[in-house]
Structures are given as C-alpha cells and as structure tokens.
mmCIF file of C-alpha atoms in Angstrom:
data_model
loop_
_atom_site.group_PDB
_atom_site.id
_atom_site.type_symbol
_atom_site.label_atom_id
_atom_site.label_comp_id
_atom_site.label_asym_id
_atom_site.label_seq_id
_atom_site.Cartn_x
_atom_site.Cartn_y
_atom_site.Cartn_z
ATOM 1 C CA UNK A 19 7.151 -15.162 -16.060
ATOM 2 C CA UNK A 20 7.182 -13.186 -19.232
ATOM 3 C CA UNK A 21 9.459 -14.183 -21.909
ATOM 4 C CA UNK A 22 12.445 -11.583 -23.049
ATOM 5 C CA UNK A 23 13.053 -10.617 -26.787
ATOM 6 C CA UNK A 24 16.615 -9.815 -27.822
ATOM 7 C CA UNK A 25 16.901 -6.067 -28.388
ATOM 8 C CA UNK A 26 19.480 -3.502 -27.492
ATOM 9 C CA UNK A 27 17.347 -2.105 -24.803
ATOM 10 C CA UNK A 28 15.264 -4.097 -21.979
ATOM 11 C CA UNK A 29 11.647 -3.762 -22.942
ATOM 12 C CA UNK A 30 9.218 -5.113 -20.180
ATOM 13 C CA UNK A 31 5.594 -6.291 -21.761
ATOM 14 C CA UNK A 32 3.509 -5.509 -18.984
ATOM 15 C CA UNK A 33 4.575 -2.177 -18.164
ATOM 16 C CA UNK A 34 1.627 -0.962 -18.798
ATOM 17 C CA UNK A 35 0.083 -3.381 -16.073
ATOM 18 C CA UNK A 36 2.783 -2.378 -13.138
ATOM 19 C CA UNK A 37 1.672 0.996 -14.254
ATOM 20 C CA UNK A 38 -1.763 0.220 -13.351
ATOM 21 C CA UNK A 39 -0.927 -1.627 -10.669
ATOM 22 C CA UNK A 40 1.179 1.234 -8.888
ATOM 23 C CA UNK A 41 -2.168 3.966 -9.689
ATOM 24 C CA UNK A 42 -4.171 1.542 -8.079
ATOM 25 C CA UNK A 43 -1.766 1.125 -5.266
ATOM 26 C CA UNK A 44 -1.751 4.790 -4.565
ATOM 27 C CA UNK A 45 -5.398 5.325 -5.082
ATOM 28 C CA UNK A 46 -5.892 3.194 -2.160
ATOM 29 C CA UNK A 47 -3.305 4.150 -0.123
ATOM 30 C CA UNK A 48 -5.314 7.774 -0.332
ATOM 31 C CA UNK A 49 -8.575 5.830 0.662
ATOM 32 C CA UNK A 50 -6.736 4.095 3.625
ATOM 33 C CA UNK A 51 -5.264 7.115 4.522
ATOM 34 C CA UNK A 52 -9.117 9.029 4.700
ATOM 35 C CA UNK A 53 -10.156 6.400 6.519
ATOM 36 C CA UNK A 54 -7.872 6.487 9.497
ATOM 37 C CA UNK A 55 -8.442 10.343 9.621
ATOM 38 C CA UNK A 56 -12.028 9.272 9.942
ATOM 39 C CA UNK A 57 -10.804 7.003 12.892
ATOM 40 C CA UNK A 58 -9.002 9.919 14.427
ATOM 41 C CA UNK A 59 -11.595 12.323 13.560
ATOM 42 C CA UNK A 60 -14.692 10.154 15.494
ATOM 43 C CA UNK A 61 -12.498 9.093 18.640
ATOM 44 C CA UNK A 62 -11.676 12.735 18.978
ATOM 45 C CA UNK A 63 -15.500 13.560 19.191
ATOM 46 C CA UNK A 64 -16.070 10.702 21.400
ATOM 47 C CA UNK A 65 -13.537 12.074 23.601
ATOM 48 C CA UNK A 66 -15.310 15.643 24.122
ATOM 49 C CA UNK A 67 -18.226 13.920 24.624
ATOM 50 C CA UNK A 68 -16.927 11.669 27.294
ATOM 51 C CA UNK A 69 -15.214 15.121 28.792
ATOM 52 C CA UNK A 70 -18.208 16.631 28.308
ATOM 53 C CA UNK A 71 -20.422 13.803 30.215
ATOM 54 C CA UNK A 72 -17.413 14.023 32.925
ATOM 55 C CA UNK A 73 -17.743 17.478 33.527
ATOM 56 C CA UNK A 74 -21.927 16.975 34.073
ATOM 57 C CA UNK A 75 -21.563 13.931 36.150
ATOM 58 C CA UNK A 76 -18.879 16.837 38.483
ATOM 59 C CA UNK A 77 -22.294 19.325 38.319
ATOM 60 C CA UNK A 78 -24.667 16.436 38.939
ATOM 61 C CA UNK A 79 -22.566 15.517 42.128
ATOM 62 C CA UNK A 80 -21.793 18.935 43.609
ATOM 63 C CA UNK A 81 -25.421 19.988 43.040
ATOM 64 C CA UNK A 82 -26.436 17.072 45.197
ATOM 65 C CA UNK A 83 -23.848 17.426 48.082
ATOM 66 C CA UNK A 84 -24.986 21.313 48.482
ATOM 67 C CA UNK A 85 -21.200 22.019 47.842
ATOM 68 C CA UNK A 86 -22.213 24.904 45.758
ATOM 69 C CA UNK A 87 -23.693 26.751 48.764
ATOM 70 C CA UNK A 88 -27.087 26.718 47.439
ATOM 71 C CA UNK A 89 -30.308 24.481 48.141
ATOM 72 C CA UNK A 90 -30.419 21.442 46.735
ATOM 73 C CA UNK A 91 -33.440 21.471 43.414
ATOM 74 C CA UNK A 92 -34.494 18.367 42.728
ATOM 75 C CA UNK A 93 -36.131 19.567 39.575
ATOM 76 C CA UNK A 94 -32.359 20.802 38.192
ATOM 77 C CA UNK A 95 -30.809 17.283 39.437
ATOM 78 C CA UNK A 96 -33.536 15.647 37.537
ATOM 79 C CA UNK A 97 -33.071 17.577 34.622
ATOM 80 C CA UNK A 98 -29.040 17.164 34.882
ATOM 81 C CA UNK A 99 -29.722 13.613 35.494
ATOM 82 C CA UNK A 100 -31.944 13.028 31.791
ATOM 83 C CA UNK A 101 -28.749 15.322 30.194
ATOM 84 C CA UNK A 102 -26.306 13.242 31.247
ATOM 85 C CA UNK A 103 -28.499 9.936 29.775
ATOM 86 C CA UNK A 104 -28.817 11.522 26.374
ATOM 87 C CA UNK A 105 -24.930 12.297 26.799
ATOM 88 C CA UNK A 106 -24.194 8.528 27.995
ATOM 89 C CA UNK A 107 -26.521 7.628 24.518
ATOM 90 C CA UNK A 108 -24.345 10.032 22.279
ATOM 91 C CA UNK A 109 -21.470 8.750 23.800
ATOM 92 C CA UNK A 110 -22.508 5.119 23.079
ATOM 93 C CA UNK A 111 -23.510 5.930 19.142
ATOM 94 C CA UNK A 112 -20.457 7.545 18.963
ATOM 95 C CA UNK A 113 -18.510 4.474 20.274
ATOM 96 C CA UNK A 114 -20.510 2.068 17.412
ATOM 97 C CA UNK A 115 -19.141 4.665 15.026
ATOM 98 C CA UNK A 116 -15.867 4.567 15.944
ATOM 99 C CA UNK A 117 -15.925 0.487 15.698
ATOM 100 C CA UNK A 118 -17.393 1.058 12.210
ATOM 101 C CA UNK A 119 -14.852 3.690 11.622
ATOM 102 C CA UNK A 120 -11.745 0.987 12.776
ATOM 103 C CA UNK A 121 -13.659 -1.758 10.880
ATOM 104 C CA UNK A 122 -13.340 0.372 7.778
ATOM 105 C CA UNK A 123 -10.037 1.288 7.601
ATOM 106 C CA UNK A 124 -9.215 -2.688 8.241
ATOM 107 C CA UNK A 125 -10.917 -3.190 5.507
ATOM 108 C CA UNK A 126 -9.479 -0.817 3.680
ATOM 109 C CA UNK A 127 -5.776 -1.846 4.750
ATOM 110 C CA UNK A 128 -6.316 -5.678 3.513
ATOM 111 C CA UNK A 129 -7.334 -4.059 0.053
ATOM 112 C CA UNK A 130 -3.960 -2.024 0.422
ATOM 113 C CA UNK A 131 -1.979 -5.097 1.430
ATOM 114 C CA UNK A 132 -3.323 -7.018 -1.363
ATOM 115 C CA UNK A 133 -3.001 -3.853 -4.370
ATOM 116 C CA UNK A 134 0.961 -4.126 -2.950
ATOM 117 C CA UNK A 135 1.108 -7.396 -2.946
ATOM 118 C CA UNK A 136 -0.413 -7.810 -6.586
ATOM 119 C CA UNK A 137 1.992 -4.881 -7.824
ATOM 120 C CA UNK A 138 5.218 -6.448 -5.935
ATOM 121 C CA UNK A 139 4.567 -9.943 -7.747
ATOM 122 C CA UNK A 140 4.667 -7.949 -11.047
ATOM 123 C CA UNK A 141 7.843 -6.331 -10.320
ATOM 124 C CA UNK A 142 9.623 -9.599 -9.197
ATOM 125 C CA UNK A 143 8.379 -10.826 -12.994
ATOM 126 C CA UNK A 144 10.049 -7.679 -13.940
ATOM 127 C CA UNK A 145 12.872 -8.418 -12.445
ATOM 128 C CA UNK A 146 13.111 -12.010 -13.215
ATOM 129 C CA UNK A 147 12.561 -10.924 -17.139
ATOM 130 C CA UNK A 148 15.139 -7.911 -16.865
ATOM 131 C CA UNK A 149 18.027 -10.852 -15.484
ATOM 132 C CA UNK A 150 17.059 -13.545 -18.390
ATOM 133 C CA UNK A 151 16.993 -10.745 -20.816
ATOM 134 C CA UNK A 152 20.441 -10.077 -19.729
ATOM 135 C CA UNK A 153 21.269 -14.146 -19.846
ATOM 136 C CA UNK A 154 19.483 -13.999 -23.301
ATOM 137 C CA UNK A 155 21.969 -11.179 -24.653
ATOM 138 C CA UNK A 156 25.103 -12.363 -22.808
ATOM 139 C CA UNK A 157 24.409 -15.464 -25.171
ATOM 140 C CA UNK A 158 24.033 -13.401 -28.107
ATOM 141 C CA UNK A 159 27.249 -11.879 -27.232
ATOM 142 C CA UNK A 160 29.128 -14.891 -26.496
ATOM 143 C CA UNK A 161 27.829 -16.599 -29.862
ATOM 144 C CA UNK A 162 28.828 -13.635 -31.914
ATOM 145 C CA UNK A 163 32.159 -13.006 -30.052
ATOM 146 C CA UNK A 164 32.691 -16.884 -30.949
ATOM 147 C CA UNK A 165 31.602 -16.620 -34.573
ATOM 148 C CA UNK A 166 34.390 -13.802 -34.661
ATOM 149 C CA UNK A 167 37.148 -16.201 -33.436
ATOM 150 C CA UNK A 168 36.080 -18.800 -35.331
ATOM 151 C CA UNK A 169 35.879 -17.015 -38.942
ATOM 152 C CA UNK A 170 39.688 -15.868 -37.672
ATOM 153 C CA UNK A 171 40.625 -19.366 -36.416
ATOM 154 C CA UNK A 172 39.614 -20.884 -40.041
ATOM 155 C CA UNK A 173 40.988 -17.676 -41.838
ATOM 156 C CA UNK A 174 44.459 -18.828 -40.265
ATOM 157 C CA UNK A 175 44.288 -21.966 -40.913
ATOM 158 C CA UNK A 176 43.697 -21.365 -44.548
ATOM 159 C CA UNK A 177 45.953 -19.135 -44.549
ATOM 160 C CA UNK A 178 48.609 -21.819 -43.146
ATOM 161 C CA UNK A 179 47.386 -24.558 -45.592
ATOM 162 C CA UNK A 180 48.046 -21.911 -48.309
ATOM 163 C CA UNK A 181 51.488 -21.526 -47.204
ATOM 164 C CA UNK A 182 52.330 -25.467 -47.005
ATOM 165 C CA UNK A 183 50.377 -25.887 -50.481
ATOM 166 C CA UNK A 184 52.782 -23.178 -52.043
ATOM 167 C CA UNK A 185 55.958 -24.038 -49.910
#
C-alpha cells in the first residue's frame, strides 16, 4: 500500500498506473470483444455449410429413389456424391476453425480477467490510501484543534494566576 502525504487535497501516486491499467483494460476488452465476433462469425458459416450439405444429401436421396420422376443417372449421383465429400471436408475445416476461434477468445478472456484483476488491486490500494489519508488528516485536525484548547487552557490559567498574584 502506498503511503499518504498530508495535503488539503487527496493525491494518489500511482494514478498514472490505474490510468494505464484501465487503457489496457479496455484495449483488451476490444480484442475479446473481436474475437467472439470471430466465434459468431465462423459458426455462422459452418452453419450454411452444414444447411448447405443438408440440402445436397435431400438431392442425393431423391435423385436415387426416382422421386423426381426422372431416370435415375448414376453419373449425376456420383458426381453429387464427390460434392457432398468436399462439403463434409469444408464443413470439417470449418469446425477446426471454429475450435481455434473458441480457443482464442478463451485466451483472450483470461488476459481480460487478469488486466481487471491487476487494475482492481490498484484501486483497492487507492482506496486503502484515500481512507488513511483521511486517518492521517483527521489527526492533523485533532492535534491542531488540541493545540488550540491547550494555548486557551494555559492562557486561562495565566490569566487566573495573574488575578491571585494581584488579588
């Protein structure tokens, strides 16, 4: 804990450190913040992919029943077939991203938790200093207050020794 200085106004000495401290803070709260948009932003294109694998696994399957009306191609079902394995692939890279993505912005969160962690223990020193400051002048005050009464208590009794000297 710092030490106060008797002053008329509360001066903190590492104000200029909680100052950092907060930038730092917010700078990474903006980096967290990107990187769960990124999190968002891949499991949202993993989802049209998956919707978009869906939909040719539908094609693939009602091309093979006939339920389309029309004779079954085994070249086109073979061809559907490889699309839907590149999709399945794309949808698997994309997954690996996404776990990247998530591991990022974990990473990213323990640096947050730690920036408010390291700014919150210089505000309780803050705080701590502002209350002994406050002890520190409430001293000052008291010993003044007292010097008052006692220059006025010895005043008076001068003042009474005077009169039974003279009376």
């Amino acid at each position: 804990m710092s030490k106060p200085k008797k002053g008329k106004r509360f001066r903190y000495k590492l104000e200029t450190l909680l100052k950092v401290r907060d930038i730092r803070e917010t700078q990474q709260k903006e980096v967290f913040q990107a990187a769960e948009r990124k999190v968002v932003e891949e499991q949202e294109k993993e989802q049209v992919l998956v919707e978009k694998q869906d939909q040719e696994y539908a094609t693939l399957t009602s091309e093979i029943s006939g339920a389309d009306g029309n004779p079954t191609n085994v070249q086109k079902i073979m061809w559907r077939q490889a699309h839907i394995e590149s999709l399945k692939k794309q949808v698997d890279d994309q997954q690996k991203v996404v776990e990247e993505a998530e591991t990022q912005k974990e990473e990213e969160k323990d640096k947050l938790v730690k920036r408010m962690i390291d700014k919150k223990i210089i505000e309780i020193d803050k705080d701590k200093t502002r209350w002994a400051w406050k002890k520190l002048m409430d001293k000052e005050t008291d010993k003044f207050l007292d010097d008052i009464a006692s220059v006025g208590f010895e005043k008076k009794r001068r003042q009474k020794l005077e009169e039974e000297g003279k009376g």
